[in-house]
CSV table of C-alpha atoms and ligand atoms in Angstrom, one decimal:
chain,number,residue,atom,x,y,z
O,222,MET,CA,-14.2,18.1,8.8
O,223,PRO,CA,-10.6,16.6,9.1
O,224,GLU,CA,-9.1,15.5,5.8
O,225,ILE,CA,-7.0,12.6,4.7
O,226,LEU,CA,-4.6,13.1,1.7
O,227,VAL,CA,-4.7,10.0,-0.6
O,228,LEU,CA,-1.6,10.4,-2.7
O,229,ASN,CA,-0.8,8.3,-5.8
O,230,GLY,CA,2.5,8.1,-7.6
O,231,PRO,CA,3.8,7.5,-11.1
O,232,ASN,CA,1.7,5.6,-13.7
O,233,LEU,CA,-1.2,5.1,-11.4
O,234,ASN,CA,-3.2,7.4,-13.7
O,235,LEU,CA,-3.1,4.5,-16.2
O,236,LEU,CA,-5.0,2.2,-13.8
O,237,GLY,CA,-7.8,0.3,-15.6
O,238,THR,CA,-6.5,1.1,-19.0
O,239,ARG,CA,-3.4,-1.2,-19.2
O,240,GLU,CA,-2.0,-4.4,-17.7
O,241,PRO,CA,-5.3,-5.6,-16.2
O,242,ALA,CA,-3.8,-9.0,-15.4
O,243,THR,CA,-1.5,-7.2,-12.8
O,244,TYR,CA,-3.5,-4.1,-11.8
O,245,GLY,CA,-7.1,-5.1,-12.4
O,246,ARG,CA,-9.8,-3.2,-14.3
O,247,ALA,CA,-10.7,-0.5,-11.7
O,248,THR,CA,-9.7,3.0,-12.7
O,249,LEU,CA,-8.2,5.6,-10.4
O,250,GLU,CA,-11.6,7.3,-10.4
O,251,ASP,CA,-13.0,4.0,-9.0
O,252,VAL,CA,-10.3,4.1,-6.3
O,253,ARG,CA,-11.3,7.7,-5.5
O,254,ALA,CA,-14.9,6.6,-5.0
O,255,LEU,CA,-13.9,3.8,-2.7
O,256,CYS,CA,-11.8,6.2,-0.6
O,257,GLU,CA,-14.6,8.8,-0.4
O,258,ALA,CA,-17.0,6.1,0.8
O,259,ALA,CA,-14.5,5.0,3.4
O,260,GLY,CA,-13.7,8.6,4.4
O,261,GLU,CA,-17.4,9.2,4.9
O,262,ARG,CA,-17.7,6.2,7.3
O,263,HIS,CA,-15.1,7.8,9.5
O,264,GLY,CA,-16.1,11.4,9.2
O,265,PHE,CA,-13.0,12.4,7.0
O,266,GLY,CA,-13.0,14.4,3.8
O,267,ILE,CA,-10.7,12.9,1.2
O,268,ASP,CA,-8.2,15.0,-0.8
O,269,PHE,CA,-7.3,12.5,-3.6
O,270,ARG,CA,-4.3,13.3,-5.9
O,271,GLN,CA,-2.0,11.7,-8.4
O,272,SER,CA,1.4,12.8,-9.8
O,273,ASN,CA,4.0,11.3,-12.0
O,274,HIS,CA,6.6,13.6,-10.5
O,275,GLU,CA,8.7,12.9,-7.4
O,276,GLY,CA,9.0,16.6,-6.5
O,277,ALA,CA,5.3,17.2,-6.8
O,278,LEU,CA,4.6,14.2,-4.4
O,279,ILE,CA,7.1,15.7,-1.9
O,280,ASP,CA,5.4,19.1,-2.2
O,281,ALA,CA,2.0,17.5,-1.6
O,282,LEU,CA,3.4,15.8,1.6
O,283,HIS,CA,4.8,19.1,2.8
O,284,GLU,CA,1.5,20.8,2.3
O,285,ALA,CA,-0.3,17.9,4.1
O,286,ARG,CA,1.6,18.9,7.3
O,287,ALA,CA,-0.6,21.9,7.8
O,288,ARG,CA,-3.8,20.7,6.1
O,289,HIS,CA,-4.4,16.9,6.7
O,290,ALA,CA,-4.8,14.5,9.6
O,291,GLY,CA,-3.0,11.7,7.9
O,292,VAL,CA,-1.9,10.3,4.5
O,293,VAL,CA,-2.6,7.2,2.5
O,294,LEU,CA,0.3,6.8,0.1
O,295,ASN,CA,0.8,4.6,-3.0
O,296,ALA,CA,4.2,5.9,-4.1
O,297,GLY,CA,4.3,3.5,-7.1
O,298,ALA,CA,7.8,2.7,-8.2
O,299,TYR,CA,9.2,5.5,-6.1
O,300,THR,CA,8.5,3.2,-3.2
O,301,HIS,CA,11.6,1.2,-4.2
O,302,THR,CA,13.9,4.1,-5.1
O,303,SER,CA,13.1,7.4,-3.3
O,304,VAL,CA,15.0,8.3,-0.2
O,305,ALA,CA,13.7,11.9,-0.8
O,306,LEU,CA,10.0,10.7,-0.3
O,307,ARG,CA,11.1,8.8,2.8
O,308,ASP,CA,12.7,11.9,4.2
O,309,ALA,CA,9.6,14.0,3.5
O,310,ILE,CA,7.4,11.5,5.4
O,311,SER,CA,9.8,11.6,8.4
O,312,ALA,CA,9.8,15.4,8.2
O,313,ILE,CA,6.1,16.0,8.3
O,314,GLY,CA,5.4,13.8,11.3
O,315,LEU,CA,1.9,12.7,10.1
O,316,PRO,CA,0.7,9.2,10.2
O,317,VAL,CA,1.2,7.7,6.7
O,318,VAL,CA,-0.3,4.3,5.7
O,319,GLU,CA,1.6,2.8,2.7
O,320,VAL,CA,-0.6,1.0,0.2
O,321,HIS,CA,0.1,-1.1,-2.8
O,322,LEU,CA,-2.5,-2.7,-5.1
O,323,THR,CA,-0.3,-5.7,-5.6
O,324,ASN,CA,1.5,-7.9,-3.2
O,325,ILE,CA,5.0,-6.4,-3.8
O,326,HIS,CA,6.6,-9.3,-1.9
O,327,ALA,CA,5.2,-11.8,-4.4
O,328,ARG,CA,6.7,-9.9,-7.4
O,329,GLU,CA,10.2,-9.2,-8.7
O,330,ALA,CA,13.0,-8.8,-6.1
O,331,PHE,CA,13.5,-5.1,-6.8
O,332,ARG,CA,9.9,-4.5,-5.5
O,333,HIS,CA,10.5,-6.2,-2.2
O,334,ARG,CA,12.3,-3.3,-0.7
O,335,SER,CA,10.3,-0.2,0.4
O,336,HIS,CA,12.0,3.0,1.5
O,337,ILE,CA,8.6,4.1,2.8
O,338,ALA,CA,7.8,1.2,5.1
O,339,PRO,CA,10.2,2.0,7.9
O,340,VAL,CA,8.7,5.5,8.4
O,341,ALA,CA,5.1,4.5,7.7
O,342,LEU,CA,2.5,3.7,10.4
O,343,GLY,CA,1.9,0.4,8.5
O,344,MET,CA,1.6,-1.1,5.0
O,345,ILE,CA,-1.2,-2.8,3.2
O,346,CYS,CA,-0.5,-4.6,0.0
O,347,GLY,CA,-2.1,-7.2,-2.2
O,348,PHE,CA,-5.7,-6.4,-1.8
O,349,GLY,CA,-6.2,-4.2,-4.9
O,350,PRO,CA,-8.3,-1.1,-4.6
O,351,GLN,CA,-9.9,-2.3,-1.4
O,352,GLY,CA,-6.5,-1.8,0.3
O,353,TYR,CA,-7.1,2.0,0.1
O,354,ALA,CA,-10.3,1.6,2.1
O,355,LEU,CA,-8.5,-0.7,4.6
O,356,ALA,CA,-5.8,2.0,4.9
O,357,ILE,CA,-8.4,4.7,5.7
O,358,ASP,CA,-10.0,2.3,8.3
O,359,ALA,CA,-6.6,1.9,9.9
O,360,LEU,CA,-6.0,5.7,9.9
O,361,GLY,CA,-9.4,6.2,11.3
O,362,ALA,CA,-8.7,3.8,14.2
O,363,HIS,CA,-5.3,5.3,14.8
O,364,LEU,CA,-6.5,8.9,14.8
O,365,ALA,CA,-9.5,8.0,17.1
O,366,GLY,CA,-7.0,6.4,19.5
O,367,ALA,CA,-4.7,9.4,19.3
O,368,SER,CA,-7.3,12.0,20.2
Z,422,CA2,O1,1.1,-2.4,-6.5
Z,422,CA2,C1,1.2,-1.2,-6.5
Z,422,CA2,O2,0.3,-0.5,-6.1
Z,422,CA2,C2,2.5,-0.6,-7.0
Z,422,CA2,O3,2.8,0.6,-6.1
Z,422,CA2,C3,2.2,-0.2,-8.4
Z,422,CA2,C4,3.5,0.4,-9.1
Z,422,CA2,C5,4.6,-0.5,-8.9
Z,422,CA2,O4,5.8,0.1,-9.5
Z,422,CA2,C6,4.9,-0.9,-7.5
Z,422,CA2,O5,6.0,-1.8,-7.4
Z,422,CA2,C7,3.7,-1.5,-6.9
Z,422,CA2,C8,3.2,0.6,-10.6
Z,422,CA2,C9,2.0,1.5,-10.8
Z,422,CA2,C10,1.7,1.4,-12.3
Z,422,CA2,O6,0.4,1.3,-12.5
Z,422,CA2,C11,0.0,0.9,-13.7
Z,422,CA2,C12,-1.4,0.7,-13.9
Z,422,CA2,C13,-1.9,0.3,-15.0
Z,422,CA2,C14,-1.1,0.1,-16.1
Z,422,CA2,C15,0.3,0.3,-16.0
Z,422,CA2,C16,0.8,0.7,-14.8
């Protein structure tokens, strides 16, 4: 079964435990369950991961090149800072859908710029955990069209 890597960046392990007004009450395990259900609908296995470390996220993207059909990426705050993550996405040549729980364009100005967006297939933001399922739907449609 083809697999999708769902990769989560810094602080997303805290989901559901802090700042519920901004990030809601769902935990990262809840998000994993949504992704697995969406993956099942499209016939994809889900490899769901989180790291607080930029290098570990880059390593996971490099590994994905050989193992995964596509990537759903919430790079957290590295979205706004990391040229290295952007370069890794360009290098692996896999379709990557960028996801954010919040509408980054409705928040502070420093969150408006994404280094990921120009090299992503597309971006979904502002729909909370459901955005991950939408991203898997989008990857499913893209990969079905590509084969
Ligand atoms: O909206 C998103 O998904 C973000 O990627 C979340 C990042 C933020 O830096 C981006 O600008 C937008 C922050 C993730 C931190 O998650 C927390 C969850 C609960 C409590 C504290 C932080």
